[in-house]
Amino acid sequence: MSKLLVAIIASITACSAALAQGGNTDNEFLKYGYPGPESDFLLRSRYAASYNRALRNPNWVAEHLTRDNLNGTADRSNADFKEDPAIPVAFRALLKDYYRSGFDRGHMCPAADAKKDLDSMKETFILTNIAPQVGAGFNRNYWAYLEKFVRDLTATFDDVYCISGPLYLPTKEGDKWFVKYQVIGNPPNVAVPTHFFKAILAKNSADAMFALGAFALPNEAIDNSTPLTEFDIPIESVEKAAGLSFFNKVDHNTETIVPLCTATTCSLR
């Protein structure tokens, strides 16, 4: 699985919504305005996010997890999914888009990572932190187990940084490659990602070493017995597929970087 995924990612050109806002309009071509794309940057209590207006999904959602900030008693039964008023109506993901779609509303920053207080937890239910996920076998199972794996890393590391998001990867039909994904809503509004990723950087305060890793999973039911290492791929492969750059303030090519799955056991418990 992982070798095939790396090969698919390596075969496509990096692409994602541009993160630059505003643009330089001091020229004759943009005299009457910059068309975009715009990046909606969202800073919340337990995460930061970038939202893609065309796909109505996050580009990425970033978290910082520690033993302390995972503590709390907030109950998700007191939180409801809601649309994001920070996004212009024309570009919002809507609650009705998910209604009878056959997909779960999948968290990028999990609710369980925001137990410190109810307001923080409620922010994880805003649709700019959500993307359509297969329910049984993925969102409710394997993806949830991966979320717990990330939380459990705080037992080994003082600081865990995790960036999660969707991918739209090609499949081969005959001798050609195609990117195909469903769009939910009536009228169609929200893209259904083909895959999801988590990029992880972990560190202990007293140690100069960083543990770095990435996982990319297909948006489909995954057998619980499938080893997590099946989805462990080079972080550069995810960067190329998503058009993103992860943890670029850390030199990925120095001796202070060790693979996450070398620094700890990558398995779901």
mmCIF file of C-alpha atoms in Angstrom:
data_model
loop_
_atom_site.group_PDB
_atom_site.id
_atom_site.type_symbol
_atom_site.label_atom_id
_atom_site.label_comp_id
_atom_site.label_asym_id
_atom_site.label_seq_id
_atom_site.Cartn_x
_atom_site.Cartn_y
_atom_site.Cartn_z
ATOM 1 C CA MET A 1 0.000 0.000 0.000
ATOM 2 C CA SER A 2 2.629 2.545 1.023
ATOM 3 C CA LYS A 3 4.886 1.903 -2.021
ATOM 4 C CA LEU A 4 1.939 2.344 -4.370
ATOM 5 C CA LEU A 5 0.869 5.534 -2.622
ATOM 6 C CA VAL A 6 4.380 6.979 -2.825
ATOM 7 C CA ALA A 7 4.494 6.148 -6.537
ATOM 8 C CA ILE A 8 1.134 7.838 -7.155
ATOM 9 C CA ILE A 9 2.125 10.960 -5.252
ATOM 10 C CA ALA A 10 5.509 11.134 -6.976
ATOM 11 C CA SER A 11 3.795 11.035 -10.369
ATOM 12 C CA ILE A 12 1.775 14.217 -9.954
ATOM 13 C CA THR A 13 2.706 17.867 -9.842
ATOM 14 C CA ALA A 14 2.300 19.664 -6.551
ATOM 15 C CA CYS A 15 -0.993 21.502 -6.436
ATOM 16 C CA SER A 16 -3.167 23.218 -3.844
ATOM 17 C CA ALA A 17 -4.891 26.515 -3.245
ATOM 18 C CA ALA A 18 -2.337 29.319 -3.083
ATOM 19 C CA LEU A 19 -1.803 30.620 0.407
ATOM 20 C CA ALA A 20 -0.923 34.192 -0.574
ATOM 21 C CA GLN A 21 -3.629 36.682 0.202
ATOM 22 C CA GLY A 22 -4.392 39.896 -1.607
ATOM 23 C CA GLY A 23 -1.747 39.803 -4.297
ATOM 24 C CA ASN A 24 0.017 42.762 -5.881
ATOM 25 C CA THR A 25 -2.560 44.874 -7.641
ATOM 26 C CA ASP A 26 -0.120 47.655 -8.504
ATOM 27 C CA ASN A 27 -0.193 46.840 -12.217
ATOM 28 C CA GLU A 28 -2.423 47.439 -15.213
ATOM 29 C CA PHE A 29 -3.830 43.889 -15.266
ATOM 30 C CA LEU A 30 -5.333 43.957 -11.784
ATOM 31 C CA LYS A 31 -6.430 47.577 -11.781
ATOM 32 C CA TYR A 32 -9.920 46.616 -10.643
ATOM 33 C CA GLY A 33 -9.092 43.862 -8.182
ATOM 34 C CA TYR A 34 -7.248 40.653 -7.363
ATOM 35 C CA PRO A 35 -9.402 37.570 -8.171
ATOM 36 C CA GLY A 36 -7.741 35.197 -5.711
ATOM 37 C CA PRO A 37 -7.412 32.497 -4.630
ATOM 38 C CA GLU A 38 -7.881 33.684 -1.081
ATOM 39 C CA SER A 39 -6.673 31.693 1.890
ATOM 40 C CA ASP A 40 -8.917 31.866 4.916
ATOM 41 C CA PHE A 41 -6.605 31.522 7.905
ATOM 42 C CA LEU A 42 -8.424 30.525 11.082
ATOM 43 C CA LEU A 43 -6.844 30.645 14.542
ATOM 44 C CA ARG A 44 -8.824 28.844 17.211
ATOM 45 C CA SER A 45 -8.186 27.838 20.813
ATOM 46 C CA ARG A 46 -6.796 24.371 20.022
ATOM 47 C CA TYR A 47 -5.840 24.624 16.357
ATOM 48 C CA ALA A 48 -4.987 26.782 13.381
ATOM 49 C CA ALA A 49 -6.425 26.067 9.948
ATOM 50 C CA SER A 50 -6.350 27.086 6.310
ATOM 51 C CA TYR A 51 -9.606 26.740 4.378
ATOM 52 C CA ASN A 52 -10.028 26.024 0.660
ATOM 53 C CA ARG A 53 -12.937 28.000 -0.753
ATOM 54 C CA ALA A 54 -13.143 25.993 -3.983
ATOM 55 C CA LEU A 55 -13.273 22.539 -2.381
ATOM 56 C CA ARG A 56 -15.083 23.692 0.811
ATOM 57 C CA ASN A 57 -12.624 21.693 2.913
ATOM 58 C CA PRO A 58 -9.612 22.596 5.033
ATOM 59 C CA ASN A 59 -6.268 22.754 3.253
ATOM 60 C CA TRP A 60 -4.743 21.789 6.592
ATOM 61 C CA VAL A 61 -5.382 21.946 10.321
ATOM 62 C CA ALA A 62 -2.433 22.282 12.723
ATOM 63 C CA GLU A 63 -2.291 21.275 16.390
ATOM 64 C CA HIS A 64 0.175 21.347 19.278
ATOM 65 C CA LEU A 65 -0.398 18.538 21.767
ATOM 66 C CA THR A 66 1.115 18.182 25.230
ATOM 67 C CA ARG A 67 0.261 16.081 28.256
ATOM 68 C CA ASP A 68 -1.201 19.145 29.957
ATOM 69 C CA ASN A 69 -3.308 20.605 27.167
ATOM 70 C CA LEU A 70 -5.008 17.266 26.484
ATOM 71 C CA ASN A 71 -6.449 17.258 29.995
ATOM 72 C CA GLY A 72 -10.052 18.272 30.561
ATOM 73 C CA THR A 73 -13.599 17.085 31.025
ATOM 74 C CA ALA A 74 -15.515 18.697 28.159
ATOM 75 C CA ASP A 75 -18.115 16.322 26.715
ATOM 76 C CA ARG A 76 -18.697 16.170 22.959
ATOM 77 C CA SER A 77 -22.384 15.445 23.548
ATOM 78 C CA ASN A 78 -22.686 19.154 24.380
ATOM 79 C CA ALA A 79 -21.232 20.256 21.033
ATOM 80 C CA ASP A 80 -23.027 20.542 17.696
ATOM 81 C CA PHE A 81 -21.739 20.873 14.162
ATOM 82 C CA LYS A 82 -22.066 24.404 12.786
ATOM 83 C CA GLU A 83 -21.221 26.392 9.699
ATOM 84 C CA ASP A 84 -18.379 28.886 9.901
ATOM 85 C CA PRO A 85 -19.584 32.501 9.833
ATOM 86 C CA ALA A 86 -15.999 33.622 9.135
ATOM 87 C CA ILE A 87 -16.342 32.260 5.582
ATOM 88 C CA PRO A 88 -18.402 34.181 3.004
ATOM 89 C CA VAL A 89 -21.710 32.399 2.401
ATOM 90 C CA ALA A 90 -20.893 31.658 -1.244
ATOM 91 C CA PHE A 91 -17.843 29.617 -0.222
ATOM 92 C CA ARG A 92 -19.059 27.885 2.932
ATOM 93 C CA ALA A 93 -19.502 24.198 3.567
ATOM 94 C CA LEU A 94 -23.105 23.835 4.702
ATOM 95 C CA LEU A 95 -24.721 21.493 7.183
ATOM 96 C CA LYS A 96 -27.256 20.480 4.550
ATOM 97 C CA ASP A 97 -24.419 19.350 2.250
ATOM 98 C CA TYR A 98 -23.784 16.410 4.565
ATOM 99 C CA TYR A 99 -27.431 15.485 5.048
ATOM 100 C CA ARG A 100 -28.024 11.965 3.676
ATOM 101 C CA SER A 101 -24.707 12.196 1.814
ATOM 102 C CA GLY A 102 -23.494 8.834 3.068
ATOM 103 C CA PHE A 103 -20.403 10.464 4.600
ATOM 104 C CA ASP A 104 -19.466 11.339 8.162
ATOM 105 C CA ARG A 105 -18.369 14.828 9.131
ATOM 106 C CA GLY A 106 -14.751 13.947 9.847
ATOM 107 C CA HIS A 107 -12.685 16.069 12.231
ATOM 108 C CA MET A 108 -9.163 17.172 11.311
ATOM 109 C CA CYS A 109 -8.510 18.436 14.854
ATOM 110 C CA PRO A 110 -10.327 15.756 16.878
ATOM 111 C CA ALA A 111 -12.837 16.729 19.535
ATOM 112 C CA ALA A 112 -10.904 14.532 21.978
ATOM 113 C CA ASP A 113 -7.903 16.851 21.560
ATOM 114 C CA ALA A 114 -9.928 19.777 22.913
ATOM 115 C CA LYS A 115 -11.298 18.571 26.231
ATOM 116 C CA LYS A 116 -9.862 21.493 28.185
ATOM 117 C CA ASP A 117 -13.153 23.400 28.024
ATOM 118 C CA LEU A 118 -16.451 23.249 26.170
ATOM 119 C CA ASP A 119 -15.802 26.354 24.055
ATOM 120 C CA SER A 120 -12.592 24.795 22.703
ATOM 121 C CA MET A 121 -14.369 21.551 21.952
ATOM 122 C CA LYS A 122 -17.215 23.354 20.183
ATOM 123 C CA GLU A 123 -14.667 24.965 17.853
ATOM 124 C CA THR A 124 -13.671 21.523 16.587
ATOM 125 C CA PHE A 125 -17.236 21.057 15.305
ATOM 126 C CA ILE A 126 -17.081 24.095 12.988
ATOM 127 C CA LEU A 127 -17.226 22.889 9.380
ATOM 128 C CA THR A 128 -13.907 24.523 8.452
ATOM 129 C CA ASN A 129 -12.332 21.774 10.618
ATOM 130 C CA ILE A 130 -14.378 19.067 8.910
ATOM 131 C CA ALA A 131 -14.199 17.032 5.693
ATOM 132 C CA PRO A 132 -16.363 14.192 4.326
ATOM 133 C CA GLN A 133 -15.107 10.797 5.490
ATOM 134 C CA VAL A 134 -16.310 7.250 5.038
ATOM 135 C CA GLY A 135 -17.952 6.356 8.342
ATOM 136 C CA ALA A 136 -17.748 2.660 9.250
ATOM 137 C CA GLY A 137 -14.192 1.382 8.975
ATOM 138 C CA PHE A 138 -12.617 4.818 8.664
ATOM 139 C CA ASN A 139 -13.873 7.876 10.574
ATOM 140 C CA ARG A 140 -15.397 5.769 13.335
ATOM 141 C CA ASN A 141 -12.575 3.260 13.373
ATOM 142 C CA TYR A 142 -9.123 3.425 11.750
ATOM 143 C CA TRP A 143 -8.915 7.224 11.541
ATOM 144 C CA ALA A 144 -10.081 7.479 15.158
ATOM 145 C CA TYR A 145 -7.378 4.999 16.176
ATOM 146 C CA LEU A 146 -4.782 7.125 14.369
ATOM 147 C CA GLU A 147 -6.014 10.190 16.263
ATOM 148 C CA LYS A 148 -5.492 8.299 19.511
ATOM 149 C CA PHE A 149 -2.019 7.244 18.372
ATOM 150 C CA VAL A 150 -1.115 10.933 17.963
ATOM 151 C CA ARG A 151 -2.453 11.757 21.426
ATOM 152 C CA ASP A 152 -0.566 8.830 22.928
ATOM 153 C CA LEU A 153 2.694 10.224 21.531
ATOM 154 C CA THR A 154 2.570 12.751 24.378
ATOM 155 C CA ALA A 155 3.479 9.886 26.738
ATOM 156 C CA THR A 156 6.846 9.701 24.943
ATOM 157 C CA PHE A 157 7.372 13.283 23.769
ATOM 158 C CA ASP A 158 6.893 16.619 25.535
ATOM 159 C CA ASP A 159 5.635 18.379 22.410
ATOM 160 C CA VAL A 160 3.757 16.864 19.489
ATOM 161 C CA TYR A 161 2.889 18.957 16.440
ATOM 162 C CA CYS A 162 0.360 17.441 14.055
ATOM 163 C CA ILE A 163 -0.941 18.784 10.744
ATOM 164 C CA SER A 164 -3.921 16.978 9.220
ATOM 165 C CA GLY A 165 -5.752 17.446 5.964
ATOM 166 C CA PRO A 166 -7.271 16.027 2.792
ATOM 167 C CA LEU A 167 -5.616 14.782 -0.376
ATOM 168 C CA TYR A 168 -7.010 14.338 -3.880
ATOM 169 C CA LEU A 169 -4.870 11.669 -5.518
ATOM 170 C CA PRO A 170 -5.087 10.178 -9.009
ATOM 171 C CA THR A 171 -5.992 6.655 -10.000
ATOM 172 C CA LYS A 172 -4.857 4.900 -13.151
ATOM 173 C CA GLU A 173 -7.356 3.901 -15.804
ATOM 174 C CA GLY A 174 -5.717 2.101 -18.678
ATOM 175 C CA ASP A 175 -2.574 4.065 -19.482
ATOM 176 C CA LYS A 176 -3.889 7.376 -18.158
ATOM 177 C CA TRP A 177 -4.160 8.955 -14.715
ATOM 178 C CA PHE A 178 -7.276 10.739 -13.476
ATOM 179 C CA VAL A 179 -8.176 12.678 -10.339
ATOM 180 C CA LYS A 180 -11.773 11.816 -9.531
ATOM 181 C CA TYR A 181 -13.732 12.612 -6.405
ATOM 182 C CA GLN A 182 -17.356 12.840 -5.429
ATOM 183 C CA VAL A 183 -18.965 16.173 -4.547
ATOM 184 C CA ILE A 184 -21.739 16.209 -1.957
ATOM 185 C CA GLY A 185 -24.575 18.669 -1.472
ATOM 186 C CA ASN A 186 -27.570 19.727 -3.517
ATOM 187 C CA PRO A 187 -26.432 21.598 -5.502
ATOM 188 C CA PRO A 188 -22.981 19.940 -5.321
ATOM 189 C CA ASN A 189 -20.786 21.927 -2.941
ATOM 190 C CA VAL A 190 -18.238 19.944 -0.857
ATOM 191 C CA ALA A 191 -15.506 17.776 -2.394
ATOM 192 C CA VAL A 192 -14.941 14.290 -0.965
ATOM 193 C CA PRO A 193 -11.183 13.717 -0.522
ATOM 194 C CA THR A 194 -9.670 10.497 -1.839
ATOM 195 C CA HIS A 195 -7.172 10.359 1.048
ATOM 196 C CA PHE A 196 -6.268 12.040 4.325
ATOM 197 C CA PHE A 197 -2.861 12.762 5.821
ATOM 198 C CA LYS A 198 -1.278 13.469 9.170
ATOM 199 C CA ALA A 199 2.209 15.000 9.325
ATOM 200 C CA ILE A 200 3.831 14.776 12.748
ATOM 201 C CA LEU A 201 6.821 16.426 14.437
ATOM 202 C CA ALA A 202 7.601 15.368 18.009
ATOM 203 C CA LYS A 203 10.261 16.537 20.460
ATOM 204 C CA ASN A 204 11.394 16.325 24.055
ATOM 205 C CA SER A 205 12.352 19.605 25.709
ATOM 206 C CA ALA A 206 15.764 18.437 26.894
ATOM 207 C CA ASP A 207 16.657 16.755 23.597
ATOM 208 C CA ALA A 208 17.909 18.325 20.370
ATOM 209 C CA MET A 209 16.413 15.503 18.314
ATOM 210 C CA PHE A 210 13.141 15.724 16.376
ATOM 211 C CA ALA A 211 11.008 12.759 15.351
ATOM 212 C CA LEU A 212 9.364 13.367 11.970
ATOM 213 C CA GLY A 213 6.805 11.281 10.129
ATOM 214 C CA ALA A 214 3.735 11.272 7.927
ATOM 215 C CA PHE A 215 0.838 8.970 7.189
ATOM 216 C CA ALA A 216 -1.539 9.016 4.214
ATOM 217 C CA LEU A 217 -4.684 6.891 4.340
ATOM 218 C CA PRO A 218 -7.330 6.205 1.699
ATOM 219 C CA ASN A 219 -10.789 7.539 2.487
ATOM 220 C CA GLU A 220 -12.316 4.078 2.683
ATOM 221 C CA ALA A 221 -12.975 1.333 5.198
ATOM 222 C CA ILE A 222 -9.659 -0.065 6.453
ATOM 223 C CA ASP A 223 -9.378 -3.390 8.216
ATOM 224 C CA ASN A 224 -8.420 -2.849 11.854
ATOM 225 C CA SER A 225 -5.648 -5.420 11.528
ATOM 226 C CA THR A 226 -3.821 -3.355 8.879
ATOM 227 C CA PRO A 227 -0.486 -2.197 10.341
ATOM 228 C CA LEU A 228 -0.138 1.571 10.641
ATOM 229 C CA THR A 229 3.258 1.268 8.972
ATOM 230 C CA GLU A 230 1.409 0.443 5.734
ATOM 231 C CA PHE A 231 0.533 4.136 5.556
ATOM 232 C CA ASP A 232 3.890 5.543 6.698
ATOM 233 C CA ILE A 233 5.322 7.502 3.769
ATOM 234 C CA PRO A 234 8.009 10.176 3.303
ATOM 235 C CA ILE A 235 6.770 13.553 4.434
ATOM 236 C CA GLU A 236 8.084 15.020 1.170
ATOM 237 C CA SER A 237 5.589 12.840 -0.727
ATOM 238 C CA VAL A 238 2.682 14.349 1.178
ATOM 239 C CA GLU A 239 4.098 17.843 0.666
ATOM 240 C CA LYS A 240 4.281 17.278 -3.091
ATOM 241 C CA ALA A 241 0.755 15.899 -3.300
ATOM 242 C CA ALA A 242 -0.796 18.634 -1.156
ATOM 243 C CA GLY A 243 1.324 21.543 -2.364
ATOM 244 C CA LEU A 244 2.290 22.273 1.227
ATOM 245 C CA SER A 245 5.483 22.574 3.262
ATOM 246 C CA PHE A 246 5.528 21.033 6.736
ATOM 247 C CA PHE A 247 7.674 22.188 9.641
ATOM 248 C CA ASN A 248 9.943 24.190 7.329
ATOM 249 C CA LYS A 249 11.681 25.905 10.244
ATOM 250 C CA VAL A 250 13.350 22.561 10.948
ATOM 251 C CA ASP A 251 16.004 21.265 8.543
ATOM 252 C CA HIS A 252 14.694 17.854 7.470
ATOM 253 C CA ASN A 253 18.128 16.733 6.290
ATOM 254 C CA THR A 254 20.170 17.011 9.473
ATOM 255 C CA GLU A 255 21.273 14.415 11.991
ATOM 256 C CA THR A 256 18.830 15.908 14.495
ATOM 257 C CA ILE A 257 15.920 14.344 12.566
ATOM 258 C CA VAL A 258 14.935 10.718 13.130
ATOM 259 C CA PRO A 259 11.974 8.913 11.542
ATOM 260 C CA LEU A 260 8.976 8.861 13.848
ATOM 261 C CA CYS A 261 8.552 5.113 13.438
ATOM 262 C CA THR A 262 12.179 4.642 14.506
ATOM 263 C CA ALA A 263 11.824 6.878 17.547
ATOM 264 C CA THR A 264 8.634 5.115 18.679
ATOM 265 C CA THR A 265 6.509 2.093 17.794
ATOM 266 C CA CYS A 266 4.026 2.999 15.085
ATOM 267 C CA SER A 267 1.114 0.764 15.899
ATOM 268 C CA LEU A 268 -2.510 1.252 16.828
ATOM 269 C CA ARG A 269 -3.539 0.034 20.253
#
